[in-house]
mmCIF file of C-alpha atoms and ligand atoms in Angstrom:
data_model
loop_
_atom_site.group_PDB
_atom_site.id
_atom_site.type_symbol
_atom_site.label_atom_id
_atom_site.label_comp_id
_atom_site.label_asym_id
_atom_site.label_seq_id
_atom_site.Cartn_x
_atom_site.Cartn_y
_atom_site.Cartn_z
ATOM 1 C CA UNK A 1 45.163 251.789 126.052
ATOM 2 C CA UNK A 2 42.586 250.799 123.451
ATOM 3 C CA UNK A 3 43.705 247.821 121.418
ATOM 4 C CA UNK A 4 42.137 247.652 117.988
ATOM 5 C CA UNK A 5 41.879 244.342 116.233
ATOM 6 C CA UNK A 6 39.829 242.774 113.504
ATOM 7 C CA UNK A 7 37.494 241.149 116.026
ATOM 8 C CA UNK A 8 36.847 244.516 117.640
ATOM 9 C CA UNK A 9 36.151 246.167 114.313
ATOM 10 C CA UNK A 10 33.955 243.202 113.385
ATOM 11 C CA UNK A 11 32.054 243.702 116.647
ATOM 12 C CA UNK A 12 30.801 247.116 115.500
ATOM 13 C CA UNK A 13 27.127 246.490 114.654
ATOM 14 C CA UNK A 14 26.630 245.824 110.951
ATOM 15 C CA UNK A 15 23.573 248.089 111.189
ATOM 16 C CA UNK A 16 25.843 251.098 111.813
ATOM 17 C CA UNK A 17 26.168 252.894 108.494
ATOM 18 C CA UNK A 18 29.687 253.050 107.085
ATOM 19 C CA UNK A 19 31.636 256.127 108.090
ATOM 20 C CA UNK A 20 32.821 256.591 104.533
ATOM 21 C CA UNK A 21 30.728 255.421 101.608
ATOM 22 C CA UNK A 22 32.047 255.727 98.052
ATOM 23 C CA UNK A 23 29.442 254.809 95.417
ATOM 24 C CA UNK A 24 30.313 254.295 91.730
ATOM 25 C CA UNK A 25 32.729 257.191 91.837
ATOM 26 C CA UNK A 26 34.581 258.283 88.717
ATOM 27 C CA UNK A 27 36.918 261.144 87.978
ATOM 28 C CA UNK A 28 37.939 262.418 84.562
ATOM 29 C CA UNK A 29 40.383 265.298 84.332
ATOM 30 C CA UNK A 30 39.944 267.479 81.263
ATOM 31 C CA UNK A 31 43.122 269.186 80.164
ATOM 32 C CA UNK A 32 42.883 271.058 76.881
ATOM 33 C CA UNK A 33 41.857 268.600 74.160
ATOM 34 C CA UNK A 34 42.455 265.464 76.208
ATOM 35 C CA UNK A 35 40.687 263.643 79.006
ATOM 36 C CA UNK A 36 42.365 261.541 81.680
ATOM 37 C CA UNK A 37 40.151 258.892 83.279
ATOM 38 C CA UNK A 38 41.853 258.805 86.680
ATOM 39 C CA UNK A 39 39.220 256.712 88.517
ATOM 40 C CA UNK A 40 36.269 254.714 87.206
ATOM 41 C CA UNK A 41 33.331 253.149 89.046
ATOM 42 C CA UNK A 42 34.992 252.884 92.435
ATOM 43 C CA UNK A 43 32.766 251.690 95.280
ATOM 44 C CA UNK A 44 34.038 251.304 98.806
ATOM 45 C CA UNK A 45 32.608 251.346 102.334
ATOM 46 C CA UNK A 46 34.822 252.042 105.333
ATOM 47 C CA UNK A 47 33.450 251.272 108.786
ATOM 48 C CA UNK A 48 34.221 253.136 112.000
ATOM 49 C CA UNK A 49 37.648 252.207 113.353
ATOM 50 C CA UNK A 50 38.880 250.496 110.189
ATOM 51 C CA UNK A 51 42.294 251.121 108.652
ATOM 52 C CA UNK A 52 41.978 250.771 104.885
ATOM 53 C CA UNK A 53 44.875 251.186 102.457
ATOM 54 C CA UNK A 54 44.541 252.130 98.792
ATOM 55 C CA UNK A 55 47.390 250.277 97.088
ATOM 56 C CA UNK A 56 48.634 250.414 93.509
ATOM 57 C CA UNK A 57 51.361 251.751 91.229
ATOM 58 C CA UNK A 58 51.864 255.433 90.511
ATOM 59 C CA UNK A 59 49.114 256.952 88.407
ATOM 60 C CA UNK A 60 46.334 254.461 89.244
ATOM 61 C CA UNK A 61 44.168 257.127 90.872
ATOM 62 C CA UNK A 62 44.818 256.536 94.594
ATOM 63 C CA UNK A 63 45.453 260.199 95.455
ATOM 64 C CA UNK A 64 42.570 261.320 93.267
ATOM 65 C CA UNK A 65 40.192 259.022 95.154
ATOM 66 C CA UNK A 66 41.567 260.220 98.506
ATOM 67 C CA UNK A 67 41.244 263.881 97.474
ATOM 68 C CA UNK A 68 37.636 263.272 96.437
ATOM 69 C CA UNK A 69 36.922 261.711 99.844
ATOM 70 C CA UNK A 70 38.515 264.799 101.431
ATOM 71 C CA UNK A 71 36.279 267.070 99.340
ATOM 72 C CA UNK A 72 39.332 268.616 97.670
ATOM 73 C CA UNK A 73 38.415 267.208 94.223
ATOM 74 C CA UNK A 74 34.904 266.768 92.833
ATOM 75 C CA UNK A 75 33.892 263.393 91.354
ATOM 76 C CA UNK A 76 32.650 263.487 87.767
ATOM 77 C CA UNK A 77 30.439 260.453 88.508
ATOM 78 C CA UNK A 78 28.934 258.832 91.593
ATOM 79 C CA UNK A 79 28.746 260.102 95.161
ATOM 80 C CA UNK A 80 30.686 260.063 98.429
ATOM 81 C CA UNK A 81 29.138 260.213 101.919
ATOM 82 C CA UNK A 82 31.126 260.924 105.038
ATOM 83 C CA UNK A 83 29.575 260.457 108.462
ATOM 84 C CA UNK A 84 26.195 260.170 106.765
ATOM 85 C CA UNK A 85 26.293 263.375 104.737
ATOM 86 C CA UNK A 86 27.474 263.983 101.167
ATOM 87 C CA UNK A 87 30.954 265.368 100.625
ATOM 88 C CA UNK A 88 30.440 268.602 98.719
ATOM 89 C CA UNK A 89 33.418 270.641 99.986
ATOM 90 C CA UNK A 90 36.476 270.261 102.261
ATOM 91 C CA UNK A 91 35.460 268.982 105.700
ATOM 92 C CA UNK A 92 36.616 269.728 109.226
ATOM 93 C CA UNK A 93 35.781 266.266 110.557
ATOM 94 C CA UNK A 94 38.837 264.813 108.823
ATOM 95 C CA UNK A 95 42.578 265.157 109.319
ATOM 96 C CA UNK A 96 44.895 264.936 106.303
ATOM 97 C CA UNK A 97 48.574 264.026 106.155
ATOM 98 C CA UNK A 98 50.542 264.407 102.933
ATOM 99 C CA UNK A 99 53.902 263.056 101.749
ATOM 100 C CA UNK A 100 55.634 266.290 102.785
ATOM 101 C CA UNK A 101 54.968 267.364 106.335
ATOM 102 C CA UNK A 102 54.105 270.913 105.074
ATOM 103 C CA UNK A 103 54.887 272.473 108.454
ATOM 104 C CA UNK A 104 55.189 276.228 108.902
ATOM 105 C CA UNK A 105 58.991 276.715 109.088
ATOM 106 C CA UNK A 106 58.876 279.749 111.380
ATOM 107 C CA UNK A 107 56.683 278.074 113.998
ATOM 108 C CA UNK A 108 57.754 275.630 116.723
ATOM 109 C CA UNK A 109 56.644 271.981 116.740
ATOM 110 C CA UNK A 110 54.075 272.880 119.425
ATOM 111 C CA UNK A 111 52.683 275.825 117.432
ATOM 112 C CA UNK A 112 52.517 273.732 114.273
ATOM 113 C CA UNK A 113 50.491 271.094 116.135
ATOM 114 C CA UNK A 114 48.166 273.829 117.434
ATOM 115 C CA UNK A 115 47.809 275.533 114.054
ATOM 116 C CA UNK A 116 44.480 273.852 113.058
ATOM 117 C CA UNK A 117 43.025 275.030 116.374
ATOM 118 C CA UNK A 118 43.859 278.632 115.437
ATOM 119 C CA UNK A 119 42.378 278.118 111.953
ATOM 120 C CA UNK A 120 39.211 276.624 113.467
ATOM 121 C CA UNK A 121 39.125 279.603 115.884
ATOM 122 C CA UNK A 122 38.984 277.326 118.929
ATOM 123 C CA UNK A 123 40.517 278.338 122.296
ATOM 124 C CA UNK A 124 44.205 277.425 121.911
ATOM 125 C CA UNK A 125 44.909 277.236 125.687
ATOM 126 C CA UNK A 126 42.416 274.370 126.006
ATOM 127 C CA UNK A 127 44.355 272.288 123.490
ATOM 128 C CA UNK A 128 47.926 272.771 124.782
ATOM 129 C CA UNK A 129 47.780 269.761 127.065
ATOM 130 C CA UNK A 130 46.442 267.547 124.270
ATOM 131 C CA UNK A 131 49.181 268.847 121.952
ATOM 132 C CA UNK A 132 51.802 267.971 124.580
ATOM 133 C CA UNK A 133 50.281 264.486 125.065
ATOM 134 C CA UNK A 134 50.400 263.892 121.316
ATOM 135 C CA UNK A 135 54.023 265.080 121.055
ATOM 136 C CA UNK A 136 54.944 262.844 124.029
ATOM 137 C CA UNK A 137 53.144 259.928 122.404
ATOM 138 C CA UNK A 138 55.218 260.204 119.217
ATOM 139 C CA UNK A 139 58.490 260.532 121.147
ATOM 140 C CA UNK A 140 59.007 264.281 120.710
ATOM 141 C CA UNK A 141 59.160 265.242 124.392
ATOM 142 C CA UNK A 142 61.763 268.003 124.659
ATOM 143 C CA UNK A 143 61.397 269.012 120.998
ATOM 144 C CA UNK A 144 58.251 271.133 121.474
ATOM 145 C CA UNK A 145 60.079 274.427 120.867
ATOM 146 C CA UNK A 146 62.208 273.284 117.936
ATOM 147 C CA UNK A 147 61.452 274.681 114.489
ATOM 148 C CA UNK A 148 60.893 272.225 111.574
ATOM 149 C CA UNK A 149 64.382 273.017 110.195
ATOM 150 C CA UNK A 150 65.879 271.659 113.424
ATOM 151 C CA UNK A 151 64.012 268.329 113.149
ATOM 152 C CA UNK A 152 64.715 265.208 111.058
ATOM 153 C CA UNK A 153 62.290 264.131 108.286
ATOM 154 C CA UNK A 154 60.781 261.456 110.533
ATOM 155 C CA UNK A 155 60.332 263.957 113.372
ATOM 156 C CA UNK A 156 58.645 266.449 111.045
ATOM 157 C CA UNK A 157 56.230 263.776 109.899
ATOM 158 C CA UNK A 158 55.506 262.917 113.554
ATOM 159 C CA UNK A 159 54.634 266.587 114.138
ATOM 160 C CA UNK A 160 52.344 266.445 111.081
ATOM 161 C CA UNK A 161 50.592 263.386 112.548
ATOM 162 C CA UNK A 162 50.072 265.242 115.858
ATOM 163 C CA UNK A 163 48.727 268.243 113.927
ATOM 164 C CA UNK A 164 46.236 266.043 112.080
ATOM 165 C CA UNK A 165 44.981 264.589 115.387
ATOM 166 C CA UNK A 166 44.807 267.780 117.472
ATOM 167 C CA UNK A 167 41.150 268.587 116.678
ATOM 168 C CA UNK A 168 40.208 264.933 117.237
ATOM 169 C CA UNK A 169 38.810 264.215 113.757
ATOM 170 C CA UNK A 170 36.925 260.960 113.192
ATOM 171 C CA UNK A 171 38.718 260.245 109.948
ATOM 172 C CA UNK A 172 42.387 260.432 108.998
ATOM 173 C CA UNK A 173 43.328 260.542 105.329
ATOM 174 C CA UNK A 174 47.002 259.844 104.671
ATOM 175 C CA UNK A 175 48.609 260.245 101.235
ATOM 176 C CA UNK A 176 51.931 258.346 101.099
ATOM 177 C CA UNK A 177 52.952 260.005 104.374
ATOM 178 C CA UNK A 178 56.205 258.068 104.781
ATOM 179 C CA UNK A 179 57.367 257.631 101.198
ATOM 180 C CA UNK A 180 59.926 260.466 101.409
ATOM 181 C CA UNK A 181 61.611 258.870 104.441
ATOM 182 C CA UNK A 182 64.515 256.407 104.424
ATOM 183 C CA UNK A 183 63.593 252.719 104.778
ATOM 184 C CA UNK A 184 64.579 252.388 108.446
ATOM 185 C CA UNK A 185 62.723 255.543 109.502
ATOM 186 C CA UNK A 186 59.743 254.422 107.439
ATOM 187 C CA UNK A 187 59.566 251.090 109.286
ATOM 188 C CA UNK A 188 59.784 252.951 112.594
ATOM 189 C CA UNK A 189 57.009 255.316 111.510
ATOM 190 C CA UNK A 190 54.771 252.381 110.601
ATOM 191 C CA UNK A 191 55.148 250.941 114.096
ATOM 192 C CA UNK A 192 54.697 254.408 115.629
ATOM 193 C CA UNK A 193 51.505 254.931 113.614
ATOM 194 C CA UNK A 194 50.152 251.539 114.755
ATOM 195 C CA UNK A 195 50.856 252.515 118.359
ATOM 196 C CA UNK A 196 49.226 255.932 117.957
ATOM 197 C CA UNK A 197 46.097 254.312 116.541
ATOM 198 C CA UNK A 198 45.981 251.841 119.421
ATOM 199 C CA UNK A 199 45.592 254.879 121.684
ATOM 200 C CA UNK A 200 43.705 257.351 119.496
ATOM 201 C CA UNK A 201 41.415 255.054 117.593
ATOM 202 C CA UNK A 202 40.557 256.563 114.220
ATOM 203 C CA UNK A 203 39.134 255.527 110.900
ATOM 204 C CA UNK A 204 42.029 255.735 108.438
ATOM 205 C CA UNK A 205 42.298 255.709 104.649
ATOM 206 C CA UNK A 206 45.959 255.419 103.704
ATOM 207 C CA UNK A 207 47.455 255.722 100.221
ATOM 208 C CA UNK A 208 50.635 253.780 99.499
ATOM 209 C CA UNK A 209 52.457 251.964 96.730
ATOM 210 C CA UNK A 210 54.260 249.747 99.244
ATOM 211 C CA UNK A 211 52.731 246.273 99.520
ATOM 212 C CA UNK A 212 54.432 245.504 102.840
ATOM 213 C CA UNK A 213 53.429 248.847 104.345
ATOM 214 C CA UNK A 214 49.806 248.314 103.329
ATOM 215 C CA UNK A 215 49.761 244.737 104.677
ATOM 216 C CA UNK A 216 51.423 245.727 107.952
ATOM 217 C CA UNK A 217 49.190 248.691 108.761
ATOM 218 C CA UNK A 218 45.770 247.797 107.418
ATOM 219 C CA UNK A 219 42.602 245.976 108.362
ATOM 220 C CA UNK A 220 41.778 245.897 104.639
ATOM 221 C CA UNK A 221 43.870 246.511 101.549
ATOM 222 C CA UNK A 222 42.109 247.825 98.460
ATOM 223 C CA UNK A 223 44.120 247.317 95.266
ATOM 224 C CA UNK A 224 43.518 249.880 92.522
ATOM 225 C CA UNK A 225 44.333 249.380 88.855
ATOM 226 C CA UNK A 226 42.886 248.123 85.571
ATOM 227 C CA UNK A 227 41.638 250.104 82.613
ATOM 228 C CA UNK A 228 40.240 252.539 83.399
ATOM 229 C CA UNK A 229 41.506 252.386 86.943
ATOM 230 C CA UNK A 230 39.114 251.048 89.553
ATOM 231 C CA UNK A 231 39.104 248.700 92.539
ATOM 232 C CA UNK A 232 40.580 245.285 91.672
ATOM 233 C CA UNK A 233 40.637 243.633 95.103
ATOM 234 C CA UNK A 234 39.406 244.404 98.620
ATOM 235 C CA UNK A 235 41.218 242.044 100.967
ATOM 236 C CA UNK A 236 41.059 241.773 104.789
ATOM 237 C CA UNK A 237 44.458 241.506 106.541
ATOM 238 C CA UNK A 238 44.329 238.520 108.887
ATOM 239 C CA UNK A 239 47.016 239.650 111.377
ATOM 240 C CA UNK A 240 46.155 240.250 115.041
ATOM 241 C CA UNK A 241 46.821 243.602 116.688
ATOM 242 C CA UNK A 242 48.895 245.046 118.199
ATOM 243 C CA UNK A 243 51.324 244.507 115.311
ATOM 244 C CA UNK A 244 55.064 244.745 115.615
ATOM 245 C CA UNK A 245 57.913 244.050 113.153
ATOM 246 C CA UNK A 246 57.713 240.285 113.842
ATOM 247 C CA UNK A 247 54.465 239.936 111.900
ATOM 248 C CA UNK A 248 56.428 240.592 108.689
ATOM 249 C CA UNK A 249 58.480 237.457 109.332
ATOM 250 C CA UNK A 250 55.485 235.103 109.265
ATOM 251 C CA UNK A 251 54.570 232.799 106.375
ATOM 252 C CA UNK A 252 51.050 234.239 106.398
ATOM 253 C CA UNK A 253 52.398 237.763 105.834
ATOM 254 C CA UNK A 254 54.504 236.581 102.889
ATOM 255 C CA UNK A 255 51.476 234.828 101.360
ATOM 256 C CA UNK A 256 49.267 237.904 101.720
ATOM 257 C CA UNK A 257 51.943 240.126 100.137
ATOM 258 C CA UNK A 258 52.276 237.634 97.276
ATOM 259 C CA UNK A 259 48.539 237.716 96.571
ATOM 260 C CA UNK A 260 48.554 241.524 96.604
ATOM 261 C CA UNK A 261 51.573 241.595 94.274
ATOM 262 C CA UNK A 262 49.948 239.179 91.807
ATOM 263 C CA UNK A 263 46.795 241.317 91.712
ATOM 264 C CA UNK A 264 48.829 244.466 91.058
ATOM 265 C CA UNK A 265 50.856 242.730 88.357
ATOM 266 C CA UNK A 266 47.672 241.510 86.666
ATOM 267 C CA UNK A 267 46.240 245.046 86.736
ATOM 268 C CA UNK A 268 49.473 246.614 85.546
ATOM 269 C CA UNK A 269 49.950 244.096 82.749
ATOM 270 C CA UNK A 270 46.487 244.989 81.546
ATOM 271 C CA UNK A 271 47.285 248.703 81.738
ATOM 272 C CA UNK A 272 50.619 248.506 79.960
ATOM 273 C CA UNK A 273 48.979 247.285 76.747
ATOM 274 C CA UNK A 274 47.969 250.911 76.047
ATOM 275 C CA UNK A 275 51.056 252.884 75.081
ATOM 276 C CA UNK A 276 49.136 256.144 75.237
ATOM 277 C CA UNK A 277 48.913 255.963 79.027
ATOM 278 C CA UNK A 278 51.625 258.249 80.475
ATOM 279 C CA UNK A 279 52.010 256.356 83.734
ATOM 280 C CA UNK A 280 50.340 253.621 85.776
ATOM 281 C CA UNK A 281 46.842 252.613 84.799
ATOM 282 C CA UNK A 282 45.307 255.910 83.768
ATOM 283 C CA UNK A 283 43.859 256.265 80.251
ATOM 284 C CA UNK A 284 44.589 259.204 77.989
ATOM 285 C CA UNK A 285 42.291 259.958 75.094
HETATM 286 P P1 ADP B 1 48.290 257.930 92.131
HETATM 287 O O1 ADP B 1 47.944 258.631 93.396
HETATM 288 O O2 ADP B 1 47.833 256.498 92.108
HETATM 289 O O3 ADP B 1 49.739 258.048 91.767
HETATM 290 P P2 ADP B 1 46.837 260.068 90.850
HETATM 291 O O4 ADP B 1 45.500 260.034 91.470
HETATM 292 O O5 ADP B 1 47.800 261.081 91.347
HETATM 293 O O6 ADP B 1 47.480 258.612 90.939
HETATM 294 O O7 ADP B 1 46.688 260.282 89.280
HETATM 295 C C1 ADP B 1 45.842 259.454 88.484
HETATM 296 C C2 ADP B 1 45.917 259.958 87.053
HETATM 297 O O8 ADP B 1 45.277 261.236 86.972
HETATM 298 C C3 ADP B 1 47.342 260.142 86.531
HETATM 299 O O9 ADP B 1 47.380 259.790 85.168
HETATM 300 C C4 ADP B 1 47.577 261.617 86.713
HETATM 301 O O10 ADP B 1 48.521 262.097 85.770
HETATM 302 C C5 ADP B 1 46.195 262.192 86.473
HETATM 303 N N1 ADP B 1 45.975 263.431 87.208
HETATM 304 C C6 ADP B 1 46.044 263.608 88.544
HETATM 305 N N2 ADP B 1 45.747 264.877 88.876
HETATM 306 C C7 ADP B 1 45.497 265.523 87.713
HETATM 307 C C8 ADP B 1 45.110 266.860 87.385
HETATM 308 N N3 ADP B 1 44.941 267.776 88.330
HETATM 309 N N4 ADP B 1 44.938 267.146 86.087
HETATM 310 C C9 ADP B 1 45.081 266.223 85.109
HETATM 311 N N5 ADP B 1 45.427 264.942 85.352
HETATM 312 C C10 ADP B 1 45.623 264.589 86.643
#
C-alpha cells in the first residue's frame, strides 16, 4: 500500500511542473442586464499527488473554479493548464464526482463503475477485474449486481468514487461529494476516501464548505472569499498520514480549524457589507 504524506509530496522534485496551474483566473456570468463576478484573479498550483481543498461559504465561487479546471466552464480571464496543456474543453484525464452520485438507475453497481469505459470505447472485459478491486476496496463486495435504488446514499457515493477511478485518471475533481450524506456516513466516507487515496494515489481538488472535512482530508486548504471572490489563504495541513478519526481530537487540529474559520469569517464579513450580493461573496452589478 502506498502511504502518502506531506514529506512524500514534498519529495516530488520542485522542478516538476505543477499538474494543475491556475493563473489569474476570473469568471463573470452575464445574465440579462446583470453580471455576477463569481471568481476574480485566482492563482493556484497543485502538484502531483497533492490533495487540495477549496473551502468557503456557499456562493464564493468554489464550484465555478472547479468547473473551469474541469473544462466545463470557460474562464473570462486568465488561463488554466492541466498536465502541461491548456484546458480548452472537457478532459478525459480527470475524474469528477458531484454531490449527487448521478448513477444510472437501471444499471448495476458494476455496470455503473464500468460506464466510463464504454463511453471511452475501451475494452470493457479488460476493466472488470479493476472494477471489482475498486468495489472491494470501498467495501461493496457482494453488492456488484445491486441497482442504485437498492443501495444507501453512502454506498451510491462509493460506487461514484469507483466510477471516477476506473479509467485511472491522474486528477480527481470532487464537488461537495459527501454533503448530502448524514454526519456519521460523511465521517466514514472521509476515512474511506483517505484509505482509497493511500492505495490509488491521485491528485485531488475537493470542494467543501466544511472546515473539519477540509482539514482532515487535505494536504493544503485554499480558502475562497472576499470581494470579488478570490483566494484568501493557502494553508498546508500539518497532520501526518495515514489519518484516522483521532487526528480530529488533537489540539493542533483545533488550532488549524480555528485559523481557517477566522479567515472565512473575515472574508464573509467583508462580503456581507454589500446587500446586493444574493449569497456568499459573489458580487452582483
Ligand atoms: P460555490 O460553489 O462556492 O457555492 P458557485 O461557484 O456555485 O459558488 O457560484 C458563485 C456565484 O456565481 C454565485 O453567486 C452563483 O449564484 C453564481 N453562478 C454560478 N453559476 C452561475 C451561472 N451558470 N449563471 C449565473 N450565475 C452563476
